[in-house]
JSON list of C-alpha atoms in Angstrom, two decimals:
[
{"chain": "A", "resi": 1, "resn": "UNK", "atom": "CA", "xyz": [43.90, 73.24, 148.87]},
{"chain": "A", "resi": 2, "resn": "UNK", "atom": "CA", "xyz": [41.56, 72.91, 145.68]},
{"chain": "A", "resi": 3, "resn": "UNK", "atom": "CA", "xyz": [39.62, 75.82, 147.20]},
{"chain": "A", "resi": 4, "resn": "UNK", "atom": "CA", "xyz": [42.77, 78.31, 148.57]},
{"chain": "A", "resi": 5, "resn": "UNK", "atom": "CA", "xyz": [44.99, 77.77, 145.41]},
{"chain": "A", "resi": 6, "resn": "UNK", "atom": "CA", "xyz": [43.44, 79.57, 142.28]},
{"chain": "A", "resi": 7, "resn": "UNK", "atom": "CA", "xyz": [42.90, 82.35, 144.18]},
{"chain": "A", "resi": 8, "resn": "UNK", "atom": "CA", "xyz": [46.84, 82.71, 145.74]},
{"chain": "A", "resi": 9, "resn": "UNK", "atom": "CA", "xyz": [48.13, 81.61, 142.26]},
{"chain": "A", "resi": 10, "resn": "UNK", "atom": "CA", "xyz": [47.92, 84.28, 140.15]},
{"chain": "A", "resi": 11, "resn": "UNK", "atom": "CA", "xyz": [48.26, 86.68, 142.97]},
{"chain": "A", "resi": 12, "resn": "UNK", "atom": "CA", "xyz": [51.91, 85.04, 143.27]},
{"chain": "A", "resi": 13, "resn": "UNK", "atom": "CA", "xyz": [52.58, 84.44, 139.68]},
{"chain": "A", "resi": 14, "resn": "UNK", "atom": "CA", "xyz": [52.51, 88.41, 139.69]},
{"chain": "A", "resi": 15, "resn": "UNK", "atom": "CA", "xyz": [54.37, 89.04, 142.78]},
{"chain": "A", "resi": 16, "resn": "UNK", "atom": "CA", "xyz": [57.11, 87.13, 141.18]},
{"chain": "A", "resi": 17, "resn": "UNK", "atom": "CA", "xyz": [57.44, 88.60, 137.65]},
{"chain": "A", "resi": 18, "resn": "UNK", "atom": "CA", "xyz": [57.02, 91.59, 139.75]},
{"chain": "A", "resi": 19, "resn": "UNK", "atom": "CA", "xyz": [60.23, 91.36, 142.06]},
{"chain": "A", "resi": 20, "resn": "UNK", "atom": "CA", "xyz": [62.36, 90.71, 138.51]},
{"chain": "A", "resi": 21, "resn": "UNK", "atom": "CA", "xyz": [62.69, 94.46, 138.06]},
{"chain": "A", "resi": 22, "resn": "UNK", "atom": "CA", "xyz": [63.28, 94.86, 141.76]},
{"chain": "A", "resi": 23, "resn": "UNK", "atom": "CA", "xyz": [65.58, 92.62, 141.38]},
{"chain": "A", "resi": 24, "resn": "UNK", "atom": "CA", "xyz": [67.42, 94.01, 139.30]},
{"chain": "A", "resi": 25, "resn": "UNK", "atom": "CA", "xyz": [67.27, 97.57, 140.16]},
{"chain": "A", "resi": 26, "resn": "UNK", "atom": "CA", "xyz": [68.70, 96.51, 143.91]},
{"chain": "A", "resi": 27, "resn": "UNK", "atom": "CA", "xyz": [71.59, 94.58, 142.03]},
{"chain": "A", "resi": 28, "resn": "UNK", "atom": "CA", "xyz": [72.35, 98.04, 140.01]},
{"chain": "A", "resi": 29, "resn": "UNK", "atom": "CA", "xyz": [72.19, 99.54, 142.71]},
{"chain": "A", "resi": 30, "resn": "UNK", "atom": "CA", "xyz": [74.30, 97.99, 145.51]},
{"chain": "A", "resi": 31, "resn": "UNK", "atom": "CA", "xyz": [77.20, 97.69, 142.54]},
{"chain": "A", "resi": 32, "resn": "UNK", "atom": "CA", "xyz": [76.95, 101.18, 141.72]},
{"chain": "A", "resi": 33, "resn": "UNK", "atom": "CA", "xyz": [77.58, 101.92, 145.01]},
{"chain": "A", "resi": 34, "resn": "UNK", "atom": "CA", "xyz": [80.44, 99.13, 145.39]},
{"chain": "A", "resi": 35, "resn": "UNK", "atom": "CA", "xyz": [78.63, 96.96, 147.70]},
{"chain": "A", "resi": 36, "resn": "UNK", "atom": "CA", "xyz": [77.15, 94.82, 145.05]},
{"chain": "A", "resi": 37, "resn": "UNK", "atom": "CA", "xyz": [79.07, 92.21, 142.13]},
{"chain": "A", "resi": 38, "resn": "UNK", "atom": "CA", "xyz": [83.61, 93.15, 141.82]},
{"chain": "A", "resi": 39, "resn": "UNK", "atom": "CA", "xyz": [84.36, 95.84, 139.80]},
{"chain": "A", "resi": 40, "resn": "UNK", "atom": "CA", "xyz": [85.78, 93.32, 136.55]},
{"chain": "A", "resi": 41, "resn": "UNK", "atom": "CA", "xyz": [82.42, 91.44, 136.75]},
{"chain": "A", "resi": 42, "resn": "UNK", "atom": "CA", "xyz": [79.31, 92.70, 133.73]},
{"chain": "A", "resi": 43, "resn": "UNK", "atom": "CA", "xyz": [76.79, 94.41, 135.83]},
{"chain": "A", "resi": 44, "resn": "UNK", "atom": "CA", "xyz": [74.46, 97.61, 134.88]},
{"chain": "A", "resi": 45, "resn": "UNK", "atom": "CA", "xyz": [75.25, 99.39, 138.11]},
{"chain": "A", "resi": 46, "resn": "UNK", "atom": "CA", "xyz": [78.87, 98.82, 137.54]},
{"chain": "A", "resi": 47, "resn": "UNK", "atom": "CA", "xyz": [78.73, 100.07, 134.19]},
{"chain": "A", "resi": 48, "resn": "UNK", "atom": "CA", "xyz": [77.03, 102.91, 135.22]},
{"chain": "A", "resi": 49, "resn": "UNK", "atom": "CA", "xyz": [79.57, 103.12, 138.18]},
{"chain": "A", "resi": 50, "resn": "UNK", "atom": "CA", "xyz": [82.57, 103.41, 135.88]},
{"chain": "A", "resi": 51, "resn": "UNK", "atom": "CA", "xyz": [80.85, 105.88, 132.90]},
{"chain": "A", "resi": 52, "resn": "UNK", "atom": "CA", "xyz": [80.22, 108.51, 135.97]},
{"chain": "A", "resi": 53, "resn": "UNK", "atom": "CA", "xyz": [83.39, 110.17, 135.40]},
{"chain": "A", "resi": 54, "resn": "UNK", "atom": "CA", "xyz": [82.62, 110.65, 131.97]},
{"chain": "A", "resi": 55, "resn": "UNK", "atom": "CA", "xyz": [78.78, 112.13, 132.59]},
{"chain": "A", "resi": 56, "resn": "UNK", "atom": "CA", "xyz": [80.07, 114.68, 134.84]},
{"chain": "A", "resi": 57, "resn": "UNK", "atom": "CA", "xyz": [82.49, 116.06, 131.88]},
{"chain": "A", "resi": 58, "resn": "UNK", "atom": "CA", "xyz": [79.47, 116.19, 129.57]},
{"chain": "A", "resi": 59, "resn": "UNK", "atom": "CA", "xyz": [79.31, 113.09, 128.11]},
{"chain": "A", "resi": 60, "resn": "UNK", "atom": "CA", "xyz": [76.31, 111.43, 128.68]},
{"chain": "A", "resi": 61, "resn": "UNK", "atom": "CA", "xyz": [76.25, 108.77, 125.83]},
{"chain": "A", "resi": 62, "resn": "UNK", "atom": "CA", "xyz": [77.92, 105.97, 128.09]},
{"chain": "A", "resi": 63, "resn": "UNK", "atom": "CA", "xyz": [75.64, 105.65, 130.40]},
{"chain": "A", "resi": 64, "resn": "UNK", "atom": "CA", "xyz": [72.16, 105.90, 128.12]},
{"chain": "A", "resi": 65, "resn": "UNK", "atom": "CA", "xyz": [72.70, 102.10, 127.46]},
{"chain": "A", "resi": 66, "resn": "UNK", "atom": "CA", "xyz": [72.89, 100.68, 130.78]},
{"chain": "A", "resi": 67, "resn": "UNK", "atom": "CA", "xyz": [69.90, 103.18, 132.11]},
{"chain": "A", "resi": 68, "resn": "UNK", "atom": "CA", "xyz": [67.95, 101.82, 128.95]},
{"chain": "A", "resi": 69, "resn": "UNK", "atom": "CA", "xyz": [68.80, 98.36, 129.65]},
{"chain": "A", "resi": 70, "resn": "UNK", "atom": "CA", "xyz": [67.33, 99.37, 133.00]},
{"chain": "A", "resi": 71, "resn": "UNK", "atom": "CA", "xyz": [64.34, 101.26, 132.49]},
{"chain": "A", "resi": 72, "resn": "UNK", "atom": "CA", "xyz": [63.08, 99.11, 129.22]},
{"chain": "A", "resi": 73, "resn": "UNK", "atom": "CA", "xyz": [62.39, 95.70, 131.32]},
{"chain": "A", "resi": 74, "resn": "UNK", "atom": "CA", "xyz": [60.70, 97.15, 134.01]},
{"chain": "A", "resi": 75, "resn": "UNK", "atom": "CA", "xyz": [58.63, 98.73, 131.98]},
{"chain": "A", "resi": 76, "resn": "UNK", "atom": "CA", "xyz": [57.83, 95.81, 130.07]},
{"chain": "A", "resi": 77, "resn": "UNK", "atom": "CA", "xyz": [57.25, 93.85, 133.20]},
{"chain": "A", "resi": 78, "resn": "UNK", "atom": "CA", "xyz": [55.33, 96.11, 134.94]},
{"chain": "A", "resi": 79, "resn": "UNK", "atom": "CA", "xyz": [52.64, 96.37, 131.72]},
{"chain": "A", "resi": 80, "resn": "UNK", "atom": "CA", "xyz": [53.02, 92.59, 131.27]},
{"chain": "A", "resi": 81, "resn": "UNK", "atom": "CA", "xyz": [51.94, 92.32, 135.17]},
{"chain": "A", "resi": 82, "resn": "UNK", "atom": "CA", "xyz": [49.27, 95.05, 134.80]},
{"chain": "A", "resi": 83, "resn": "UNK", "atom": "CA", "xyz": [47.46, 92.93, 131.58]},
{"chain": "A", "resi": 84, "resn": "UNK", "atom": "CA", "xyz": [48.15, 89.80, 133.70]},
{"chain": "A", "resi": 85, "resn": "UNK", "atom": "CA", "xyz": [46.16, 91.47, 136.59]},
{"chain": "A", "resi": 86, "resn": "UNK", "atom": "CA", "xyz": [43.42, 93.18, 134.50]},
{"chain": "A", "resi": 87, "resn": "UNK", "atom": "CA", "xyz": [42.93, 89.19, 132.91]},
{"chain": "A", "resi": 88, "resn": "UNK", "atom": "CA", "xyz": [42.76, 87.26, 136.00]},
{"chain": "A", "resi": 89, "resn": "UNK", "atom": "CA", "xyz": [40.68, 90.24, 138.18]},
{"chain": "A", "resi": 90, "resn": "UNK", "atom": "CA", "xyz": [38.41, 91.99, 134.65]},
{"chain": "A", "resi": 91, "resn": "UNK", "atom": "CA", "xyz": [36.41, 93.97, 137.10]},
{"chain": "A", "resi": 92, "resn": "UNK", "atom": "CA", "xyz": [39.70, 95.40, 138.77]},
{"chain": "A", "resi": 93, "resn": "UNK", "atom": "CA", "xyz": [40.96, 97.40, 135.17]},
{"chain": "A", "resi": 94, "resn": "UNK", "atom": "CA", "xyz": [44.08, 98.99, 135.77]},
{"chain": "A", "resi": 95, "resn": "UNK", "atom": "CA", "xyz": [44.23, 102.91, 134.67]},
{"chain": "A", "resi": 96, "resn": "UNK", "atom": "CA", "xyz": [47.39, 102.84, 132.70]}
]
């Protein structure tokens, strides 16, 4: 065990900061498509669900905030996991 787990460790320390923004994009997504959380329940996809209407008249302002909410954290996460990666493997530098 002493031997096998600081090498899985970090490996799964960054798998799961790295299924957060999955995570969250598949909850977006199955309530933007209905499947997901009940239409009076807070959720991005839902939000994003209900300002459709008004993005097909031209309005596009109601649904920047939920796509930002969106795109800003798994952004963050995914350069968070890429410096966690490039500190625990040095030789392995990422390109971005």
């Amino acid at each position: 065990v002493r031997h096998l787990l600081p090498g899985v460790l970090p490996q799964a320390g960054l798998a799961a900061v790295l299924m957060v923004p999955h995570a969250m994009w598949h909850e977006s997504a199955l309530s933007f498509l209905g499947l997901g959380l009940p239409a009076h329940q807070a959720s991005l996809g839902n939000l994003v669900q209900s300002a459709r209407g008004s993005l097909l008249a031209g309005d596009w302002w109601p649904t920047l905030f939920p796509g930002l909410f969106l795109i800003i954290p798994t952004l963050a996460l995914a350069g968070l996991a890429g410096a966690w990666r490039d500190r625990i493997n040095p030789r392995r530098k990422s390109e971005l």
